[in-house]
PDB file of C-alpha atoms in Angstrom:
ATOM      1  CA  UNK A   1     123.946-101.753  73.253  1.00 58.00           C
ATOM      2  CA  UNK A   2     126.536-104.082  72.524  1.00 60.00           C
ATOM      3  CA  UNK A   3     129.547-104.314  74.710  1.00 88.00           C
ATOM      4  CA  UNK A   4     133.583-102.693  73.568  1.00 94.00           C
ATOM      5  CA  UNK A   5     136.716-104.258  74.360  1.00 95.00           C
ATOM      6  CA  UNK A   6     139.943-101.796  74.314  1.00 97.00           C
ATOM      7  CA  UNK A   7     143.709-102.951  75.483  1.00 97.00           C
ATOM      8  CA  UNK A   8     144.143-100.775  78.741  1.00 96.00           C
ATOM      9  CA  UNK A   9     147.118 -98.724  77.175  1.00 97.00           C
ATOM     10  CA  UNK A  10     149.467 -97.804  74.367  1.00 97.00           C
ATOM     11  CA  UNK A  11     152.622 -96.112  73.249  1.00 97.00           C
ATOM     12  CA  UNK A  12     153.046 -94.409  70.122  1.00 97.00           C
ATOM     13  CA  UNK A  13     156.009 -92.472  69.210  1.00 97.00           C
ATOM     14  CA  UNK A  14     155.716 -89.107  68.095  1.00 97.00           C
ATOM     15  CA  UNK A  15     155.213 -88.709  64.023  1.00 97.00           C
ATOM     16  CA  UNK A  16     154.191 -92.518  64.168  1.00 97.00           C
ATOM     17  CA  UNK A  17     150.773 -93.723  63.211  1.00 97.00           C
ATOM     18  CA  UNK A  18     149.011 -94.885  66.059  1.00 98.00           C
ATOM     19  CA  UNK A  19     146.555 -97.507  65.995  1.00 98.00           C
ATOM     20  CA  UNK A  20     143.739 -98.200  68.425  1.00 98.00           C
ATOM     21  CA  UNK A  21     141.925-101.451  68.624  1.00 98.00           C
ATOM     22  CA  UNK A  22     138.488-101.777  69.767  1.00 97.00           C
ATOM     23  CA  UNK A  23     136.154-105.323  69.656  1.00 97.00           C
ATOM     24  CA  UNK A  24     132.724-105.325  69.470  1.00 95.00           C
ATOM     25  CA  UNK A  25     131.949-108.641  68.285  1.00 94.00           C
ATOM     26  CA  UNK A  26     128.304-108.826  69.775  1.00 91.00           C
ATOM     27  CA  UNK A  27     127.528-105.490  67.688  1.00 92.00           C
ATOM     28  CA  UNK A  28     124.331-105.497  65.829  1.00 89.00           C
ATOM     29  CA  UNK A  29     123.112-104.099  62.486  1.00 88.00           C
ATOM     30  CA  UNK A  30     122.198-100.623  63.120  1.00 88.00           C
ATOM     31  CA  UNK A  31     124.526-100.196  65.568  1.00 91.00           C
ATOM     32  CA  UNK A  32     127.223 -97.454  64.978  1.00 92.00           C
ATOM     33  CA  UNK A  33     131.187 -97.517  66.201  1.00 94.00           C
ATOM     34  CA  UNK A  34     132.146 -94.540  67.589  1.00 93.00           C
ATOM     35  CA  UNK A  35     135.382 -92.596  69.021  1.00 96.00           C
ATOM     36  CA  UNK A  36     135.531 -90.599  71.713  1.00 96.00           C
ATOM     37  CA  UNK A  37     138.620 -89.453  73.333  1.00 97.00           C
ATOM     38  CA  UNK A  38     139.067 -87.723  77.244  1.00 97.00           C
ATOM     39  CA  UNK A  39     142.308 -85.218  77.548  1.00 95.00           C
ATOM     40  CA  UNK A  40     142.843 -84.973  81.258  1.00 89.00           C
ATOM     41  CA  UNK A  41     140.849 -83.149  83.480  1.00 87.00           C
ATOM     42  CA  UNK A  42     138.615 -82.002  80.369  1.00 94.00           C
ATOM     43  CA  UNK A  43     134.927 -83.815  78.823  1.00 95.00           C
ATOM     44  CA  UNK A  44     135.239 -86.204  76.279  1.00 95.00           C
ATOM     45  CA  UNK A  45     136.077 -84.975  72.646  1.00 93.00           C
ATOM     46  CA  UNK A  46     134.374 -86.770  69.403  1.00 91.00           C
ATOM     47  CA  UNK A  47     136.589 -88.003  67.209  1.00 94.00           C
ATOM     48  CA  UNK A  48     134.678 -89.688  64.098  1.00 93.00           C
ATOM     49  CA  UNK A  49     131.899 -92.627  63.803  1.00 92.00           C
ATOM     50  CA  UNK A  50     130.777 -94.971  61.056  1.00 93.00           C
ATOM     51  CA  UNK A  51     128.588 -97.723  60.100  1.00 93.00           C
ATOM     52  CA  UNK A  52     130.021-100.103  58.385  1.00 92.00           C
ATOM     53  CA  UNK A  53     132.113 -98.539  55.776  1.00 90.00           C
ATOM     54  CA  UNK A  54     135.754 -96.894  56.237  1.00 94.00           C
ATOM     55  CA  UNK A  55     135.482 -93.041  57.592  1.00 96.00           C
ATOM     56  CA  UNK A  56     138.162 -90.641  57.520  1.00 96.00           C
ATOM     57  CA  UNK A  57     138.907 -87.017  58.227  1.00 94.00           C
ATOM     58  CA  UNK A  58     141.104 -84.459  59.569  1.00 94.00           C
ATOM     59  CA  UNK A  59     141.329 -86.256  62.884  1.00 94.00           C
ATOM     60  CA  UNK A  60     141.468 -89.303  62.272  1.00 97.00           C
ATOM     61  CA  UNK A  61     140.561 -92.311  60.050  1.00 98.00           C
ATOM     62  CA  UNK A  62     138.047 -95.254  61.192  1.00 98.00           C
ATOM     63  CA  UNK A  63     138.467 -99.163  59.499  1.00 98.00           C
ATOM     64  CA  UNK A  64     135.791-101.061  60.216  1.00 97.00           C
ATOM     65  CA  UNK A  65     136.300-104.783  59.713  1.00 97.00           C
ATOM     66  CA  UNK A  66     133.899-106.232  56.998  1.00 95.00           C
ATOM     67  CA  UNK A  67     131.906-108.595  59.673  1.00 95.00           C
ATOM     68  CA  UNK A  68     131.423-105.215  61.854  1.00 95.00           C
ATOM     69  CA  UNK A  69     133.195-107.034  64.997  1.00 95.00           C
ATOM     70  CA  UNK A  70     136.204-104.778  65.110  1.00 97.00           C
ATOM     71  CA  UNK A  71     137.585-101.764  64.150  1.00 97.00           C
ATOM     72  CA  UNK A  72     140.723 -99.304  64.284  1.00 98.00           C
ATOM     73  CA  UNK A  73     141.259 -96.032  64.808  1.00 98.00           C
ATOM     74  CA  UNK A  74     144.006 -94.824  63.364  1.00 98.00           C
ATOM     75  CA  UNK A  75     146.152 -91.432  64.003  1.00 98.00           C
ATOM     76  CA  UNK A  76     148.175 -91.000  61.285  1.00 97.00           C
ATOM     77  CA  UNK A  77     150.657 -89.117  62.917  1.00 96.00           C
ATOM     78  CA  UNK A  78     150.492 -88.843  66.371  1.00 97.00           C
ATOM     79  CA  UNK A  79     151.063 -85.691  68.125  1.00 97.00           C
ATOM     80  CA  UNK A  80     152.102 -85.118  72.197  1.00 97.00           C
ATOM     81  CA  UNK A  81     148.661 -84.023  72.214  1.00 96.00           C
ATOM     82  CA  UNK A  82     147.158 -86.885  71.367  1.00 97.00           C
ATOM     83  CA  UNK A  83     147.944 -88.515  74.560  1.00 97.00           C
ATOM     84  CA  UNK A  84     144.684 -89.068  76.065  1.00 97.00           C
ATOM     85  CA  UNK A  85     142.283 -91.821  76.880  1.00 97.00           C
ATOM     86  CA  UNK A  86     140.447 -93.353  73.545  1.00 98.00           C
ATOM     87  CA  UNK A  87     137.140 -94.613  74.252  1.00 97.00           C
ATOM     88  CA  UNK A  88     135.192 -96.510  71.076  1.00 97.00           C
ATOM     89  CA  UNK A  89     131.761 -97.104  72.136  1.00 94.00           C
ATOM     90  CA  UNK A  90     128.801 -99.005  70.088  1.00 93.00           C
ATOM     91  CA  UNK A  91     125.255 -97.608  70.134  1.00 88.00           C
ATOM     92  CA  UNK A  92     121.762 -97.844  68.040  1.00 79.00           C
ATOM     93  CA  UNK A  93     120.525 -95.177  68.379  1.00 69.00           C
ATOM     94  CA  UNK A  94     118.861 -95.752  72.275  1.00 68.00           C
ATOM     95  CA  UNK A  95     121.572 -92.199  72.782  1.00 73.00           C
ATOM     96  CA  UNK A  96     122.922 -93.704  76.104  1.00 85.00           C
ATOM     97  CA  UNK A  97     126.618 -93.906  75.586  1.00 90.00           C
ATOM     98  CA  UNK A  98     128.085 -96.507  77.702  1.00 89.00           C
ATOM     99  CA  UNK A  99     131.540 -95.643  78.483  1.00 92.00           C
ATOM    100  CA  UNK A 100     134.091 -99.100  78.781  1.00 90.00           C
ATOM    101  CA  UNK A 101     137.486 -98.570  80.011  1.00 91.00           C
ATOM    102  CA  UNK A 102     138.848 -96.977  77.084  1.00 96.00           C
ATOM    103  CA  UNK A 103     142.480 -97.180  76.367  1.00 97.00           C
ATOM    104  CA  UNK A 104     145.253 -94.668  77.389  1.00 97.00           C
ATOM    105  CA  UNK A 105     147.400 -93.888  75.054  1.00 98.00           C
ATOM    106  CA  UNK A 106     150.996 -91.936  75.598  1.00 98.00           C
ATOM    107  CA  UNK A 107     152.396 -90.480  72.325  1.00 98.00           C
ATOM    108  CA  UNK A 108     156.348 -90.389  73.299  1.00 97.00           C
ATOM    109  CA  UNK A 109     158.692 -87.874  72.286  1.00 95.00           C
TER     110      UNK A 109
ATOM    111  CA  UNK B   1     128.782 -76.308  66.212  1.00 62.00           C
ATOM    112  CA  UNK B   2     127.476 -78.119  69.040  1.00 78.00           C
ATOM    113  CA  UNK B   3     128.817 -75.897  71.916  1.00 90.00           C
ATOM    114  CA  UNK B   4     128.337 -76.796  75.668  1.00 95.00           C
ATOM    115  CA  UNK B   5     129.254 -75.196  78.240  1.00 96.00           C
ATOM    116  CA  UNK B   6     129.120 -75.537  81.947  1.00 97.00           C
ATOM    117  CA  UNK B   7     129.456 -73.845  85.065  1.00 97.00           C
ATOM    118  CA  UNK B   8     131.320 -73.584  87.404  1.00 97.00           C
ATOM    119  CA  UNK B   9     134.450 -75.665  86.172  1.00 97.00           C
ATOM    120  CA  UNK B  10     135.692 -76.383  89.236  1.00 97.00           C
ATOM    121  CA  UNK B  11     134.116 -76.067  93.152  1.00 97.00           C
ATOM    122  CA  UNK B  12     134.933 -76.594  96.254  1.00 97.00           C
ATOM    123  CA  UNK B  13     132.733 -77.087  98.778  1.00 96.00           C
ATOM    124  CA  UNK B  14     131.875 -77.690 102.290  1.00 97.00           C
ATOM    125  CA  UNK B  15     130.577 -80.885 103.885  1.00 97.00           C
ATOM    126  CA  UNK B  16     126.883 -80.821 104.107  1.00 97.00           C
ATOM    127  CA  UNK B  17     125.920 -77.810 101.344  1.00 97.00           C
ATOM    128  CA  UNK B  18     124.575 -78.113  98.317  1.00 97.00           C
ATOM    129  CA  UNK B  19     126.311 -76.994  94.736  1.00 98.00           C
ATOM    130  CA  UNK B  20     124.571 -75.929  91.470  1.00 98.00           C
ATOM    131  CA  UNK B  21     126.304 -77.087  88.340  1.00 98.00           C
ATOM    132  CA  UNK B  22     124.810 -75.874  85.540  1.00 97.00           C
ATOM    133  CA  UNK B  23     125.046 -77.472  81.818  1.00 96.00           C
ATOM    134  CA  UNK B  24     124.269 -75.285  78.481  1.00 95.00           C
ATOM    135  CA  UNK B  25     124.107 -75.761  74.753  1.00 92.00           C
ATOM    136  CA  UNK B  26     124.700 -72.866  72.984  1.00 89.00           C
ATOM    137  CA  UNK B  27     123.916 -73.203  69.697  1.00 84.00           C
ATOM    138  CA  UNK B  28     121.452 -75.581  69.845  1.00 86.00           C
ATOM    139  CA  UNK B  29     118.121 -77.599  71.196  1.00 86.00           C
ATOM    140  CA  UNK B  30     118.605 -80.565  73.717  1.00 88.00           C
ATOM    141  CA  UNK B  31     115.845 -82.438  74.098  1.00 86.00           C
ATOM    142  CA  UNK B  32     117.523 -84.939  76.259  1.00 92.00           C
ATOM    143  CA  UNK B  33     120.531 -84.361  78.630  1.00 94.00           C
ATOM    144  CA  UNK B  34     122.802 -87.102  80.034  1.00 95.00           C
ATOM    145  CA  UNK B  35     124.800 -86.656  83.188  1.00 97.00           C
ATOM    146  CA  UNK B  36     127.950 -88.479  83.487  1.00 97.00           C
ATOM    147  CA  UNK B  37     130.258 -88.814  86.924  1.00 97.00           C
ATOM    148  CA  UNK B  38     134.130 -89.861  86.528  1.00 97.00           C
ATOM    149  CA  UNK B  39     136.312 -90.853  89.791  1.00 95.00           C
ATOM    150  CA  UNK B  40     140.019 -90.104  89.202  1.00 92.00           C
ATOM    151  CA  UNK B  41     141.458 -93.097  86.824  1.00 90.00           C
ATOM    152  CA  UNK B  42     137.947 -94.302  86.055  1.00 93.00           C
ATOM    153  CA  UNK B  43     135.605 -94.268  83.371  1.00 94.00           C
ATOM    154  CA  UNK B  44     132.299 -91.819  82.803  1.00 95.00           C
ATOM    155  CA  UNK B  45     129.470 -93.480  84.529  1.00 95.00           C
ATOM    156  CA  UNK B  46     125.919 -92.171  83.512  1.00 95.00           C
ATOM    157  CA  UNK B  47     124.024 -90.879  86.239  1.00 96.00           C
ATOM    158  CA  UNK B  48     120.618 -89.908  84.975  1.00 95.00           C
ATOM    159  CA  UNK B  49     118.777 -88.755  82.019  1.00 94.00           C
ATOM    160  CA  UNK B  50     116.545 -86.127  81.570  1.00 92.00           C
ATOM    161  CA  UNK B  51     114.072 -84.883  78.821  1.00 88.00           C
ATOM    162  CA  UNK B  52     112.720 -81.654  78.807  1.00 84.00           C
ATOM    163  CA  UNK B  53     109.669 -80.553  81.008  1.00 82.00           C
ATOM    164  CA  UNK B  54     110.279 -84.357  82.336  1.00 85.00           C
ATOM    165  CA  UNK B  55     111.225 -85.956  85.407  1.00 88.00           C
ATOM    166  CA  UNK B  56     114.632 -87.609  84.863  1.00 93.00           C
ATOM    167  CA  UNK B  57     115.318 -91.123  84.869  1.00 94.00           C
ATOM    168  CA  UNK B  58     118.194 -92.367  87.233  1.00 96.00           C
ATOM    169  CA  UNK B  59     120.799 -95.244  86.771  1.00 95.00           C
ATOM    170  CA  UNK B  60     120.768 -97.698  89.340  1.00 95.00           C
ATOM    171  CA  UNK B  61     122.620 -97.342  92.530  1.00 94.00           C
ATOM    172  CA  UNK B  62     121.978 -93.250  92.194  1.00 96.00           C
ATOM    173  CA  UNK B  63     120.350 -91.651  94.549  1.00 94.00           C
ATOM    174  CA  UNK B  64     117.500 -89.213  93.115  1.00 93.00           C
ATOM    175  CA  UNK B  65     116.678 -87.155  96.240  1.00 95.00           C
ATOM    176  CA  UNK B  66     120.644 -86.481  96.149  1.00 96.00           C
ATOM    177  CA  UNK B  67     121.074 -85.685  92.517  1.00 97.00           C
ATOM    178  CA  UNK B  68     118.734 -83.345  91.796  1.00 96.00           C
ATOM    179  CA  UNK B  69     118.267 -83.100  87.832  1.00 95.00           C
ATOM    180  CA  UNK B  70     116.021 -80.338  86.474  1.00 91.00           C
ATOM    181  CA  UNK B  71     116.056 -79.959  82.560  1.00 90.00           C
ATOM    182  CA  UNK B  72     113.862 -76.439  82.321  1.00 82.00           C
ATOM    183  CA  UNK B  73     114.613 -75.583  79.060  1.00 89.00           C
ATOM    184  CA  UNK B  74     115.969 -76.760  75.794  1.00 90.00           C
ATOM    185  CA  UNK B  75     119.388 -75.056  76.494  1.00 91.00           C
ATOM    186  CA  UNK B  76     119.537 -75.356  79.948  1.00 93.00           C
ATOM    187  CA  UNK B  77     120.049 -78.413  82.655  1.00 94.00           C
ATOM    188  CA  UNK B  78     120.930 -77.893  86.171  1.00 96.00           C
ATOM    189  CA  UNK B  79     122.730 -80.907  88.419  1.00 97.00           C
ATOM    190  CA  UNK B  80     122.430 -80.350  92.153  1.00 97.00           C
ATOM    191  CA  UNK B  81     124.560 -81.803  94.555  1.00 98.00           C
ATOM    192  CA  UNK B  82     122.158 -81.865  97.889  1.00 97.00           C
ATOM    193  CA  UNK B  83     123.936 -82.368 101.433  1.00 97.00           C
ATOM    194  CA  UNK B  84     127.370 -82.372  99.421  1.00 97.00           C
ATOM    195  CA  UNK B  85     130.042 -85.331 101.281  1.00 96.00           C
ATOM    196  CA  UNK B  86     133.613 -85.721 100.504  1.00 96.00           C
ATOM    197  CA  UNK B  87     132.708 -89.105  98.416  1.00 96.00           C
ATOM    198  CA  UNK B  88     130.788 -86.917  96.092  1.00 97.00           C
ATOM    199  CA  UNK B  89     133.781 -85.523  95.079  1.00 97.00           C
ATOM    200  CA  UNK B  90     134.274 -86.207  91.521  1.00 97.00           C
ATOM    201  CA  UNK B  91     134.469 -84.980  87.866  1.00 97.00           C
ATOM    202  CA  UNK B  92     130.761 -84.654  86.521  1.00 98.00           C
ATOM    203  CA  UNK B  93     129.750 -83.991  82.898  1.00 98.00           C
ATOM    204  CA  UNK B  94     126.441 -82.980  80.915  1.00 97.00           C
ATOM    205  CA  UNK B  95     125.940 -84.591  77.695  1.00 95.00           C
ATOM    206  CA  UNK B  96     123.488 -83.252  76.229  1.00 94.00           C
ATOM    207  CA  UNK B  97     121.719 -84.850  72.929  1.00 90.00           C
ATOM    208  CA  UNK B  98     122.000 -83.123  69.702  1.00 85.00           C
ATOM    209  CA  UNK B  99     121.623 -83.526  65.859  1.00 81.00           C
ATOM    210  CA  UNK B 100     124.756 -84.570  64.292  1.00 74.00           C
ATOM    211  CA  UNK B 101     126.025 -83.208  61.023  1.00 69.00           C
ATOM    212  CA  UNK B 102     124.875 -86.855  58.939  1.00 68.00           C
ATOM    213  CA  UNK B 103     121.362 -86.304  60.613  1.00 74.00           C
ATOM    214  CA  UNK B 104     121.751 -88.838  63.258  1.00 75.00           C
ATOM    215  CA  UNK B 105     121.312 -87.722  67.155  1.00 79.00           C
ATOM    216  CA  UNK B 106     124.578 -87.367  68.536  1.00 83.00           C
ATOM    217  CA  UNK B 107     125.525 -87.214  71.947  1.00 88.00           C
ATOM    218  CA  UNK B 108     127.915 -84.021  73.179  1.00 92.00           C
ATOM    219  CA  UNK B 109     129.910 -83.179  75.899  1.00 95.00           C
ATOM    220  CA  UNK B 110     130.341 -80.355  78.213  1.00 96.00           C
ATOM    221  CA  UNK B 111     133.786 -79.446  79.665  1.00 97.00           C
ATOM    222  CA  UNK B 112     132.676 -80.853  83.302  1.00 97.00           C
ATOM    223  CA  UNK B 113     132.628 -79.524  86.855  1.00 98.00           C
ATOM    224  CA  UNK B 114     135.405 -80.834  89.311  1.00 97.00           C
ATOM    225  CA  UNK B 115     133.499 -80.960  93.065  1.00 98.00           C
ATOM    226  CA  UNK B 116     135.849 -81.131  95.882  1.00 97.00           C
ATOM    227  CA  UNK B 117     134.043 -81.730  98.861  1.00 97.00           C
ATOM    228  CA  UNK B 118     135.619 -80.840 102.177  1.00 96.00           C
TER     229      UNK B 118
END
């Protein structure tokens, strides 16, 4: 499965949209981008997934980049709760998630 | 949909005894279960997997007499922590695999057990 690349952390305000980047420029064909994101001290909570085309709903909305190497999650309007850790991870189907570093984002008040 | 649940949520043990942690989905069939570990600030790293009625399949670097993985049932997987040590302690997680609502297997998460070992 191909390999993610997150920044390490963000700040959002509250009310703002907040916008997570993720590479995956090795990603293959039948490979889906998916969003995961880890509240502290609790399992990891599915956010959306996609293909290749743009996904959205009430969580969230997914852009996928039209060569598949990167995408963006995007909160629309980010909540104190969504602080948490965003993890976007790549996989074919093989059902092994691979967790990278994710990125930990703090929505400020 | 796609309810796990596991138990306990939190332990704390002594040095040298063993813990249970048990991982179940409740509204549906797991043919495969994943088992994650998380140290504080890290990352989920997989452990093992397991597939029903099977002997699991560990990631390198964990030990398989330690970790004992039995996956009896389609609802049911069971993590044992043999001859707990304090560097056990950690945040561990069942993921057990499950058909997604756009037909595609889907991987889902548990709420995890926190192990203190003392």
């Amino acid at each position: 499965d191909a390999k993610t690349t997150q920044p390490t952390s963000m700040d959002c305000a509250e009310g703002r949209a907040a916008n997570l980047p993720c590479n995956h420029s090795t990603i293959s064909g039948n490979e889906y981008v998916y969003w995961y994101r880890q509240i502290h001290s609790q399992g990891p909570q599915y956010i959306i997934h996609g293909l290749k085309n743009n996904e959205t709903n009430e969580m969230a909305s997914l852009i996928i980049t039209e060569d598949r190497k990167s995408s963006t999650l995007i909160l629309p309007h980010a909540t104190l709760r969504d602080t948490a850790v965003y993890y976007c991870i790549v996989n074919s189907g093989t059902y092994k998630y691979i967790f990278g570093t994710g990125t930990r984002l703090k929505v400020l008040a | 949909g796609a309810v796990v649940s596991q138990h306990p949520s939190r332990v704390i043990c002594k040095s040298g005894t063993s813990v249970k942690i048990e991982c179940r989905s409740l509204d549906f069939q797991a043919t495969t279960m994943f088992w994650y570990r998380q140290f504080p600030k890290k990352s989920l790293m997989l452990m093992a997997t397991s597939n029903e009625g099977s002997k699991a399949t560990y990631e390198q670097g964990v030990e398989k007499d330690k970790f004992l993985i039995n996956h009896a049932s389609l609802t049911l997987s069971t993590l044992t922590v043999t001859s707990a040590h304090p560097e056990d302690s950690s945040f561990y997680i069942c993921s057990p695999l499950g058909l997604g609502e756009k037909g595609l297997y889907e991987q889902y998460f548990g709420p995890g057990t926190r192990l203190t070992v003392t």
